[in-house]
GROMACS .gro file of C-alpha atoms in nm:
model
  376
    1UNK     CA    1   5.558  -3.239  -2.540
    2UNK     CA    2   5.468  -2.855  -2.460
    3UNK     CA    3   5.441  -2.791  -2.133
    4UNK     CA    4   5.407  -2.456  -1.903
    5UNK     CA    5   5.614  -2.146  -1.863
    6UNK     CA    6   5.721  -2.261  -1.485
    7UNK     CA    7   5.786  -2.627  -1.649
    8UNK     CA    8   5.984  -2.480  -1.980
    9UNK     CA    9   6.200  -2.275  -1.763
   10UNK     CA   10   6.297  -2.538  -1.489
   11UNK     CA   11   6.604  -2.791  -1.563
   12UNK     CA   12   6.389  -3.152  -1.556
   13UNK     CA   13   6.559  -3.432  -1.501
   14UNK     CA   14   6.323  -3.682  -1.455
   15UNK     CA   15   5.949  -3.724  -1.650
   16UNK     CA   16   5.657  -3.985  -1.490
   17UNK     CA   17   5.414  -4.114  -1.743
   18UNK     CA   18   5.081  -4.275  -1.659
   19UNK     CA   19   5.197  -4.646  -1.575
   20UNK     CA   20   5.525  -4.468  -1.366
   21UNK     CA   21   5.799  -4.551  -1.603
   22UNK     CA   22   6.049  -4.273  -1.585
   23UNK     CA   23   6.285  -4.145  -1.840
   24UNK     CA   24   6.554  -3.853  -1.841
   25UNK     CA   25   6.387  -3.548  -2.038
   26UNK     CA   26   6.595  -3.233  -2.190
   27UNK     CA   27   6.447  -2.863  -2.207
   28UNK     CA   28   6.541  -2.766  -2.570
   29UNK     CA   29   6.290  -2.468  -2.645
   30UNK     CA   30   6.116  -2.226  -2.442
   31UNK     CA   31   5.907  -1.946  -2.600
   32UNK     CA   32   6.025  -1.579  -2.480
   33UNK     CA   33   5.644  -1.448  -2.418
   34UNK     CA   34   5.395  -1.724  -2.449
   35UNK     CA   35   5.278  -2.003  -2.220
   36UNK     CA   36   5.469  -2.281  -2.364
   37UNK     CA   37   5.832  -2.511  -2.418
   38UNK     CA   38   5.984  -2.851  -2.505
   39UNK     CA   39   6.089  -3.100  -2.367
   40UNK     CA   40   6.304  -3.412  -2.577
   41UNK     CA   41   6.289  -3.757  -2.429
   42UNK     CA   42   6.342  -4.099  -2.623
   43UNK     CA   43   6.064  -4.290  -2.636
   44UNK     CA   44   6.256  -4.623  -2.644
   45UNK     CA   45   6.358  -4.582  -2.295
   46UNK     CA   46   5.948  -4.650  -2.270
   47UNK     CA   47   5.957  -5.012  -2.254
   48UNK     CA   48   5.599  -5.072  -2.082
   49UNK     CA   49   5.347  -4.855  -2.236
   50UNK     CA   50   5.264  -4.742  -2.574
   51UNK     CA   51   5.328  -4.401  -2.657
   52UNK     CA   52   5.120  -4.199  -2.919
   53UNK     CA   53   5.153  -3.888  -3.033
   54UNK     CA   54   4.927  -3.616  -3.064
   55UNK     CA   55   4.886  -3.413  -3.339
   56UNK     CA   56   4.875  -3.047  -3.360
   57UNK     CA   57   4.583  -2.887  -3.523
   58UNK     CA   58   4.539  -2.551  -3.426
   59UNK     CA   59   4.292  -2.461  -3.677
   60UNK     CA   60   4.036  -2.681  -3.528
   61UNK     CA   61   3.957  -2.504  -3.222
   62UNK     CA   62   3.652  -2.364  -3.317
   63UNK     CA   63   3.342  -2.154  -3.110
   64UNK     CA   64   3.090  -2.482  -2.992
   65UNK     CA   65   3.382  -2.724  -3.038
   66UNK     CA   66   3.360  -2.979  -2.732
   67UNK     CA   67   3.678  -3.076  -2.604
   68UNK     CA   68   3.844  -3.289  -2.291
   69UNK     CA   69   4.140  -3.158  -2.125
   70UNK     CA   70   4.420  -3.425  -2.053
   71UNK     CA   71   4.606  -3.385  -1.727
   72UNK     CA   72   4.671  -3.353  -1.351
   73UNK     CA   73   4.429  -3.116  -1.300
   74UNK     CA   74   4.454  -3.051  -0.856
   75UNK     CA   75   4.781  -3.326  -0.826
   76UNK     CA   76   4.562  -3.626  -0.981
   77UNK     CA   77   4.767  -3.858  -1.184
   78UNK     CA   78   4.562  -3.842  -1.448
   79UNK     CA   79   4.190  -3.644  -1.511
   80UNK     CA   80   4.025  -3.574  -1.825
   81UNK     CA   81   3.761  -3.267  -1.796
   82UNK     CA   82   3.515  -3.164  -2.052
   83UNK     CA   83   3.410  -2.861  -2.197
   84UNK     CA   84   3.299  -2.661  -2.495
   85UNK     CA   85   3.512  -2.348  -2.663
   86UNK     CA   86   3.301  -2.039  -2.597
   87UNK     CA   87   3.526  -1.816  -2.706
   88UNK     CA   88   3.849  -1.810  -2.929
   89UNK     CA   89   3.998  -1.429  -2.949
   90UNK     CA   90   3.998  -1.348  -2.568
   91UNK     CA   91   4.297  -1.081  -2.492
   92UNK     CA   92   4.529  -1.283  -2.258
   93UNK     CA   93   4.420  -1.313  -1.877
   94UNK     CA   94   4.635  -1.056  -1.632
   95UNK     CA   95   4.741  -1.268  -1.316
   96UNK     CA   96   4.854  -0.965  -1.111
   97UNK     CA   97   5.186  -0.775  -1.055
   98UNK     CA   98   5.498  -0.947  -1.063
   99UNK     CA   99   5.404  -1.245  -1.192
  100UNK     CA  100   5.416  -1.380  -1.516
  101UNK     CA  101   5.135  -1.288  -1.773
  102UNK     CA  102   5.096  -1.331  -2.098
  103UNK     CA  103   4.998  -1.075  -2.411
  104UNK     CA  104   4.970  -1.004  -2.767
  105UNK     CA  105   4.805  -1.363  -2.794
  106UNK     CA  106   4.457  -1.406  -2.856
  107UNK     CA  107   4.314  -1.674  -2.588
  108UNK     CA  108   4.090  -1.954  -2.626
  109UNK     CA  109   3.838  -1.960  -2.331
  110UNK     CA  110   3.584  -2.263  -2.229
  111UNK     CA  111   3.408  -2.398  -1.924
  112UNK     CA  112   3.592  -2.705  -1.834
  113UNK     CA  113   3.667  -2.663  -1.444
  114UNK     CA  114   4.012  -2.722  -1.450
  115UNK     CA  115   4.244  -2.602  -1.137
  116UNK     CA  116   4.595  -2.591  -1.005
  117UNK     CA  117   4.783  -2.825  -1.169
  118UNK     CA  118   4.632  -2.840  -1.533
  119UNK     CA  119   4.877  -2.602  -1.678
  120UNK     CA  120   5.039  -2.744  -1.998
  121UNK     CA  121   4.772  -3.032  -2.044
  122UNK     CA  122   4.676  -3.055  -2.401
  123UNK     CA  123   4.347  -2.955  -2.539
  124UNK     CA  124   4.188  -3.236  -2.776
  125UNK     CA  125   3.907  -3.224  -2.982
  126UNK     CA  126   3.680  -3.507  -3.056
  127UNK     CA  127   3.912  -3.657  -3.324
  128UNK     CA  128   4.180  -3.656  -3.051
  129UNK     CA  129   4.383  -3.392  -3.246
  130UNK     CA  130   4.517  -3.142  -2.982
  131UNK     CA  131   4.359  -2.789  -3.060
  132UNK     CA  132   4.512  -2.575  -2.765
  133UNK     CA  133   4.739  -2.616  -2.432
  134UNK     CA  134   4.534  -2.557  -2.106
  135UNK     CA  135   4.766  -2.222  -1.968
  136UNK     CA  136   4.534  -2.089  -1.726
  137UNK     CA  137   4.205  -1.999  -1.562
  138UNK     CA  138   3.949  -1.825  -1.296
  139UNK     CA  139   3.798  -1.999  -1.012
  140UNK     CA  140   3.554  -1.755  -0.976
  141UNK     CA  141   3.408  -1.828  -1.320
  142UNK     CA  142   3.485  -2.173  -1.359
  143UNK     CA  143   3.640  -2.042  -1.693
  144UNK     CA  144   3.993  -2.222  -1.853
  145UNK     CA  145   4.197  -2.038  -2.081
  146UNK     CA  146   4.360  -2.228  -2.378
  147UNK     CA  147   4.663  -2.078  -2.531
  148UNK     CA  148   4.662  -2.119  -2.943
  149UNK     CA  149   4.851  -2.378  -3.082
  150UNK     CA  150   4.970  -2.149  -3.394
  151UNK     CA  151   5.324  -2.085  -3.223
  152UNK     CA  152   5.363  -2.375  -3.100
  153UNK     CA  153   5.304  -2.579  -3.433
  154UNK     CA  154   5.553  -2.361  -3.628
  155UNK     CA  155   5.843  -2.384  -3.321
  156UNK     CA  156   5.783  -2.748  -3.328
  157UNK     CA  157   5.814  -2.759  -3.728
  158UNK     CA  158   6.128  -2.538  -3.685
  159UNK     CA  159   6.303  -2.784  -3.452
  160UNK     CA  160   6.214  -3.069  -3.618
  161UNK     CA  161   6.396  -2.920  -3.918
  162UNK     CA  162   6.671  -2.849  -3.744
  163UNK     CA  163   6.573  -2.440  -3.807
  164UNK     CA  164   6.648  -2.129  -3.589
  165UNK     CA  165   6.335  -2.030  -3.449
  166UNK     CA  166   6.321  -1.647  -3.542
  167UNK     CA  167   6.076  -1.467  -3.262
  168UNK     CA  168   6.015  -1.075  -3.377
  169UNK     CA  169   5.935  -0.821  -3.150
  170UNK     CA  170   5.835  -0.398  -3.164
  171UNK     CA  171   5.796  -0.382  -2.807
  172UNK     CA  172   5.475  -0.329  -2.845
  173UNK     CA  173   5.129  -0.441  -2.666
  174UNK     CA  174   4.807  -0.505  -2.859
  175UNK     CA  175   4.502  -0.549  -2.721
  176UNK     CA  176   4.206  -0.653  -2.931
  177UNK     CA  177   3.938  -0.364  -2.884
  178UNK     CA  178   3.596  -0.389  -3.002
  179UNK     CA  179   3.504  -0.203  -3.327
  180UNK     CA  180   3.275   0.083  -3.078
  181UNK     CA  181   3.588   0.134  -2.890
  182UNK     CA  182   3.838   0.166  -3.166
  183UNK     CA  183   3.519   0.439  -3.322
  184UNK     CA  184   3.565   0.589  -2.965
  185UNK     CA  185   3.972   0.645  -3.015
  186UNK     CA  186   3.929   0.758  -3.343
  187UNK     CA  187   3.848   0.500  -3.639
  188UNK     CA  188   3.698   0.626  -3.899
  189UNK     CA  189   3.396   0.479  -4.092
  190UNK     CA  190   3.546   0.359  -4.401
  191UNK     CA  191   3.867   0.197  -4.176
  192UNK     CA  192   3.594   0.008  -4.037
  193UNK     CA  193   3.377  -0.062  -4.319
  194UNK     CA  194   3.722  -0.213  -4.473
  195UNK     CA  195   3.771  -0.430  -4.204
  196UNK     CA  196   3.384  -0.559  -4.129
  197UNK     CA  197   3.459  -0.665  -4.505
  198UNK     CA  198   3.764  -0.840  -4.458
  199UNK     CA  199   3.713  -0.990  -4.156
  200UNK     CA  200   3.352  -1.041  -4.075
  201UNK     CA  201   3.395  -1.294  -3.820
  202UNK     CA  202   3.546  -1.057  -3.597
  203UNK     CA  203   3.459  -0.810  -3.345
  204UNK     CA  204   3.753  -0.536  -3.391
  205UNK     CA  205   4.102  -0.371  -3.414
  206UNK     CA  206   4.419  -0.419  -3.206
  207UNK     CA  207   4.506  -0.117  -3.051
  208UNK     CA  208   4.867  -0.051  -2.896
  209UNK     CA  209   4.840  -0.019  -2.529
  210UNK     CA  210   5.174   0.012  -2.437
  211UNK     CA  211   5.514   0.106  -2.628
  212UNK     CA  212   5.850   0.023  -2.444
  213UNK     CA  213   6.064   0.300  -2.467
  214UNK     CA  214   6.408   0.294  -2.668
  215UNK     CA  215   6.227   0.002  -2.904
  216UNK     CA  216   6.149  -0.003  -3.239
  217UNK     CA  217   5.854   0.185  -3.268
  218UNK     CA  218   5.916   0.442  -2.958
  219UNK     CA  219   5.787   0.773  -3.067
  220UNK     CA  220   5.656   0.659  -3.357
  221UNK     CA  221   5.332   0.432  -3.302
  222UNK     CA  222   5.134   0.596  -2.972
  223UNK     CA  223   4.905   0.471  -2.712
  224UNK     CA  224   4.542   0.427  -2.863
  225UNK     CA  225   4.662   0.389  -3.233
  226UNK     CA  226   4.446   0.076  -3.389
  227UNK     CA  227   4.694  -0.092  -3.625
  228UNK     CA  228   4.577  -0.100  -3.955
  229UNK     CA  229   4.812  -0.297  -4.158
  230UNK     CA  230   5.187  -0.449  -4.212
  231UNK     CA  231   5.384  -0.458  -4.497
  232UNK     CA  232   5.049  -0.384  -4.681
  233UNK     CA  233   4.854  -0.686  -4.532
  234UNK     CA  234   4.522  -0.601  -4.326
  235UNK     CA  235   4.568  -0.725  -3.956
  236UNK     CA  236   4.237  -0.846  -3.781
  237UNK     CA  237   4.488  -1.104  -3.494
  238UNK     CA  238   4.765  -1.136  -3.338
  239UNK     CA  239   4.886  -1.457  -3.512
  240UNK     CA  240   4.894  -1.220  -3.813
  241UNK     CA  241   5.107  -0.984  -3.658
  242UNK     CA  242   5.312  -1.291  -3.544
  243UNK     CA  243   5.370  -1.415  -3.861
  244UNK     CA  244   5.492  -1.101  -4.014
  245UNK     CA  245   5.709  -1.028  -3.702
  246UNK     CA  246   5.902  -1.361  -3.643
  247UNK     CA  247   5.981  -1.401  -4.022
  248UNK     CA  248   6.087  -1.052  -4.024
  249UNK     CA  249   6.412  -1.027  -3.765
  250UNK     CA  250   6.624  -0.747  -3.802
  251UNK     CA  251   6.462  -0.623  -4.133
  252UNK     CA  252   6.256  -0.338  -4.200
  253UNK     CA  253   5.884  -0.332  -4.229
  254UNK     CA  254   5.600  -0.088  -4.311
  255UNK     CA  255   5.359   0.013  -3.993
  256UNK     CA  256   4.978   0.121  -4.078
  257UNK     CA  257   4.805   0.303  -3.782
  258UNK     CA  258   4.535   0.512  -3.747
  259UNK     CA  259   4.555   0.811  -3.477
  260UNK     CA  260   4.286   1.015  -3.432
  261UNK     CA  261   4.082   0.955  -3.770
  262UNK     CA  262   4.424   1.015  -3.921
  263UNK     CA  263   4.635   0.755  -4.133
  264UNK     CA  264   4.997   0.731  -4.022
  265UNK     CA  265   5.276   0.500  -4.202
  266UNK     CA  266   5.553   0.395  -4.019
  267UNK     CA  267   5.924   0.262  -4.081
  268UNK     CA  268   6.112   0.053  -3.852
  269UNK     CA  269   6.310  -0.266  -3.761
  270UNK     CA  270   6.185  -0.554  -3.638
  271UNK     CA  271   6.346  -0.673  -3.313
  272UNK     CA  272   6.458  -1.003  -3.182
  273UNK     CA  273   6.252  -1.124  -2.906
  274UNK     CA  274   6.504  -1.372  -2.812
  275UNK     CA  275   6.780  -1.106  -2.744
  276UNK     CA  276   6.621  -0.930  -2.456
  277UNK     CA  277   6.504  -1.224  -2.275
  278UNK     CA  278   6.698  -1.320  -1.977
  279UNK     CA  279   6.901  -1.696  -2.047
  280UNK     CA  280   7.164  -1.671  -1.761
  281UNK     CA  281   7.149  -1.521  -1.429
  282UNK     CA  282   7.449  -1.490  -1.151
  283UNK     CA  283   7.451  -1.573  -0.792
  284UNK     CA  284   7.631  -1.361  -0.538
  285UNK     CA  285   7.599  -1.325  -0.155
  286UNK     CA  286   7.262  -1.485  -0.138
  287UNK     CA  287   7.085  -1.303  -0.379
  288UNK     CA  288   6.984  -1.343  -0.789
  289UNK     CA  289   7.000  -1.132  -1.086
  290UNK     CA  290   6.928  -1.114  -1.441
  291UNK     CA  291   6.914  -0.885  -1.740
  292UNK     CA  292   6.567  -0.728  -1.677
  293UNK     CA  293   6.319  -0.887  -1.915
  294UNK     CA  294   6.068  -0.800  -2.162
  295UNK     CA  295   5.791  -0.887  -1.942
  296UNK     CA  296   5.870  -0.709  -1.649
  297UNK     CA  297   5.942  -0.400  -1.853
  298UNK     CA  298   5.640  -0.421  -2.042
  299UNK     CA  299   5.436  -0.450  -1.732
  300UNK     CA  300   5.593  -0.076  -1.638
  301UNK     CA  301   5.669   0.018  -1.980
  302UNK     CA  302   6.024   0.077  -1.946
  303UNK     CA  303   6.318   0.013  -2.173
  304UNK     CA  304   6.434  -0.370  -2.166
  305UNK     CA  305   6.748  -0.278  -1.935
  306UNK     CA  306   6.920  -0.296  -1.624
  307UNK     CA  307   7.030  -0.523  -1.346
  308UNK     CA  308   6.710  -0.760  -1.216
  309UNK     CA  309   6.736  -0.866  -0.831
  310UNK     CA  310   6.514  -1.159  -0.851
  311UNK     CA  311   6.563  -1.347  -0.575
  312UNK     CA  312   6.626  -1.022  -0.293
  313UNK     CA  313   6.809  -1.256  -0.012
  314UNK     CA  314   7.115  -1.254   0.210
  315UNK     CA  315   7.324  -0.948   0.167
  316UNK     CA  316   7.107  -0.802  -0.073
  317UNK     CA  317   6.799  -0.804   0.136
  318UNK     CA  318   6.689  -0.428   0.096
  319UNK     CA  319   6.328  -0.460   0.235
  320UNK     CA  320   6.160  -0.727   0.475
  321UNK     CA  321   5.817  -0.649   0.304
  322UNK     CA  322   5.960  -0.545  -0.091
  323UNK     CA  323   6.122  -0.893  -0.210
  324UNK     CA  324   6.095  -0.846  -0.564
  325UNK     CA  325   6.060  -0.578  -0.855
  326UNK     CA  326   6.464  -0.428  -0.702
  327UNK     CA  327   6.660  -0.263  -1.043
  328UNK     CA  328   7.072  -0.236  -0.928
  329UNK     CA  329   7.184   0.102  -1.070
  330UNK     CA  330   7.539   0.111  -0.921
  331UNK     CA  331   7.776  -0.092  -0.700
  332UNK     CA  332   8.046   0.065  -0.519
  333UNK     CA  333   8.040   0.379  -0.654
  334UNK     CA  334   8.015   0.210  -1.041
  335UNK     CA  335   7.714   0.216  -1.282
  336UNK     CA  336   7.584  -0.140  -1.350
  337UNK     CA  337   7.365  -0.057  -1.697
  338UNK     CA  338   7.364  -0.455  -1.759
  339UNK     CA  339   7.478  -0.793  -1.609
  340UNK     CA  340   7.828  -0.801  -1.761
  341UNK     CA  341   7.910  -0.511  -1.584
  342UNK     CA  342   7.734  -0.593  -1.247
  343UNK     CA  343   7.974  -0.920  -1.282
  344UNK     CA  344   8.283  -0.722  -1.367
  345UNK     CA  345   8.205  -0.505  -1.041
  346UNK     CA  346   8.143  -0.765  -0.812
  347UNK     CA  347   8.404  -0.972  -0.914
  348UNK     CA  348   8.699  -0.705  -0.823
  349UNK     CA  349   8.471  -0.651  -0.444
  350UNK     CA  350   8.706  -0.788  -0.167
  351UNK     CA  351   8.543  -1.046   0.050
  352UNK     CA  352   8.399  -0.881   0.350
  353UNK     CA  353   8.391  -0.556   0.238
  354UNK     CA  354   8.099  -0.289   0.286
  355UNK     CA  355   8.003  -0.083  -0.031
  356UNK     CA  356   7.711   0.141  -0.132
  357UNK     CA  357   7.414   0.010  -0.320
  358UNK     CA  358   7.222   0.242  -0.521
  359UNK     CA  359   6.881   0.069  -0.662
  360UNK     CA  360   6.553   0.129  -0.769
  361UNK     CA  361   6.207  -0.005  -0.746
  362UNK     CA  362   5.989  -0.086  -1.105
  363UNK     CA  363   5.705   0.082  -0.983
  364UNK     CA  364   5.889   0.408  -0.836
  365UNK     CA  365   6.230   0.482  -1.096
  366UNK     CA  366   6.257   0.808  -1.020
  367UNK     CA  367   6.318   0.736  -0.662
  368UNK     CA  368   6.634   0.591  -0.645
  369UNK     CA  369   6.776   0.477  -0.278
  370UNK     CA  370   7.110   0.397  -0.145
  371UNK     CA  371   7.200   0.196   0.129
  372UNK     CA  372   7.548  -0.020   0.194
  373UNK     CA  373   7.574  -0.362   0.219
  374UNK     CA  374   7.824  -0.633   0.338
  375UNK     CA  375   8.022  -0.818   0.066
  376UNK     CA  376   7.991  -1.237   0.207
   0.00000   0.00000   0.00000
């Protein structure tokens, strides 16, 4: 079943269905940007209730399409809300700094009230075909945003076929501007006349907003450029570019922007999304670290590197009010570029020993400080 970022990146041990029959479940999948895992169980361990599946049909979530999300929306064992899809290419919600957020995913966005709680319930359409996973949503607006089932599908397909799920990456952001804005950064008239054609349904470019530095396209694709094309096939969404990307690992592939009213082509080498995602993280004196990950360094476009403190506790406490966002640059008088090294330092510390620290905040890397701290 998919389920949530926080549920696809906790170890479950336990799952409760509707009647309260519980069975041992396994995380086997978790996607490195979007909103959404697996998790295997065996349904014969089910001996009380009759379990159906539901089947994925992402091409059915459709503008006016009225829908019930299935959940435990607020803590409820079970709630089914209604709604209609108002909207199905809205740029992916920001939740804040420091947080997890998702991006170069179109949304799908509809009025169905949901709340804490409803995160990973599936979407289903009047057929009772699922159609989108519930991922998030403002209170404010009584507005729910459905993440696209396109991934999903072909991740499920791919495990079920016992396939490697390839995930492509140019460390890049998109962001879907409308066709005024794109005019505004520099489209030209027959760019847009080309796409209106193509794609008359929709209602512009994507434009890269940020590029990582040291990844594929660094120096080569800019802020404001509207992509155009890849590997000669016009883009209009991000499941496009996802397509191309994640069938494209570690080969090169030909880049259309346009800067300025000016057509640039571009050469590179698609990335593997899976390789700079944290999957292991070490535990020393009270505090956590990890590899820094693509979405932290995409939220302060920097390179995908360096020594995460993600859970700032015991000896490595550097701030009462600062608890998270801490990059290690150097233990003991030795550069920690990545978390083999950080391990290789630590583990040749004495116990009880005081050494110098010398870190870095995300939002400040020019300002690095040093303090010392004692080795428990």
């Amino acid at each position: 079943t998919p389920s949530n970022s926080s549920a696809a990146s906790d170890v479950y041990k336990r799952q409760v269905f509707d009647n309260h029959e519980e069975c041992d479940v396994t995380p086997i999948y978790r996607d490195p940007v979007h909103d959404f895992g697996f998790l295997r169980f065996e349904p014969k361990k089910i001996k009380y209730m009759k379990i159906e599946a539901l089947e994925l049909r992402p091409a059915l979530a459709k503008v006016g399409s009225e829908i019930r999300v299935v959940g435990n929306d607020a803590g409820e064992k079970l709630s089914i809300l209604a709604g209609f899809i108002s909207r199905i290419d809205r740029n992916a919600p920001e939740y804040g700094e420091m947080t997890y957020n998702d991006f170069n995913t179109e949304y799908i966005q509809a009025a169905a009230s949901a709340s804490g709680g409803s995160s990973g319930s599936p979407v289903v359409n009047i057929d009772g075909y699922a159609v989108a996973l519930q991922a998030g949503g403002s209170t404010e607006a009584s507005t729910d945003f459905f993440l696209p089932l396109d991934r999903v599908l072909r991740a499920l397909r791919c495990v079920q076929s016992n396939k490697e799920i390839t995930r492509g990456t140019v460390q890049t952001q998109f962001l879907l501007k409308p066709y005024e804005e794109c005019r505004r950064l520099g489209l030209t008239p027959d760019r847009e006349d080309e796409a209106r054609k193509m794609f008359p349904e929709k209602i512009g470019l994507l434009v890269a907003t940020t590029i990582l530095r040291e990844g594929p396209v660094d120096q080569k694709v800019k802020e404001g450029d509207a992509l155009i094309s890849i590997n000669g096939e016009l883009i209009s969404s991000f499941m496009q570019v996802d397509d191309i990307l994640d069938e494209n690992v570690g080969k090169e592939i030909d880049i259309s922007v346009q800067r300025g009213g000016i057509d640039l082509k571009i050469k590179c080498v698609v990335g593997d999304l899976h390789k700079i995602t944290p999957d292991r993280y070490v535990e020393v004196c009270g505090a956590t670290f990890h590899e820094l990950s693509y979405q932290m360094a995409r939220s302060y476009a920097l390179p995908v590197r360096g020594v995460f403190l993600c859970s700032a506790s015991g000896s490595f406490d550097f701030d009462a009010k600062e608890k998270v966002g801490w990059i290690v640059d150097a233990i003991n008088n030795q550069e920690t570029p990545d978390l083999n090294s950080f391990i290789q330092v630590m583990q040749h510390i004495p116990d009880r020993k005081r050494v110098t620290v010398r870190y870095h905040h995300l939002t400040d890397q020019h300002s690095p400080q040093v303090t010392s701290v004692y080795i428990d």
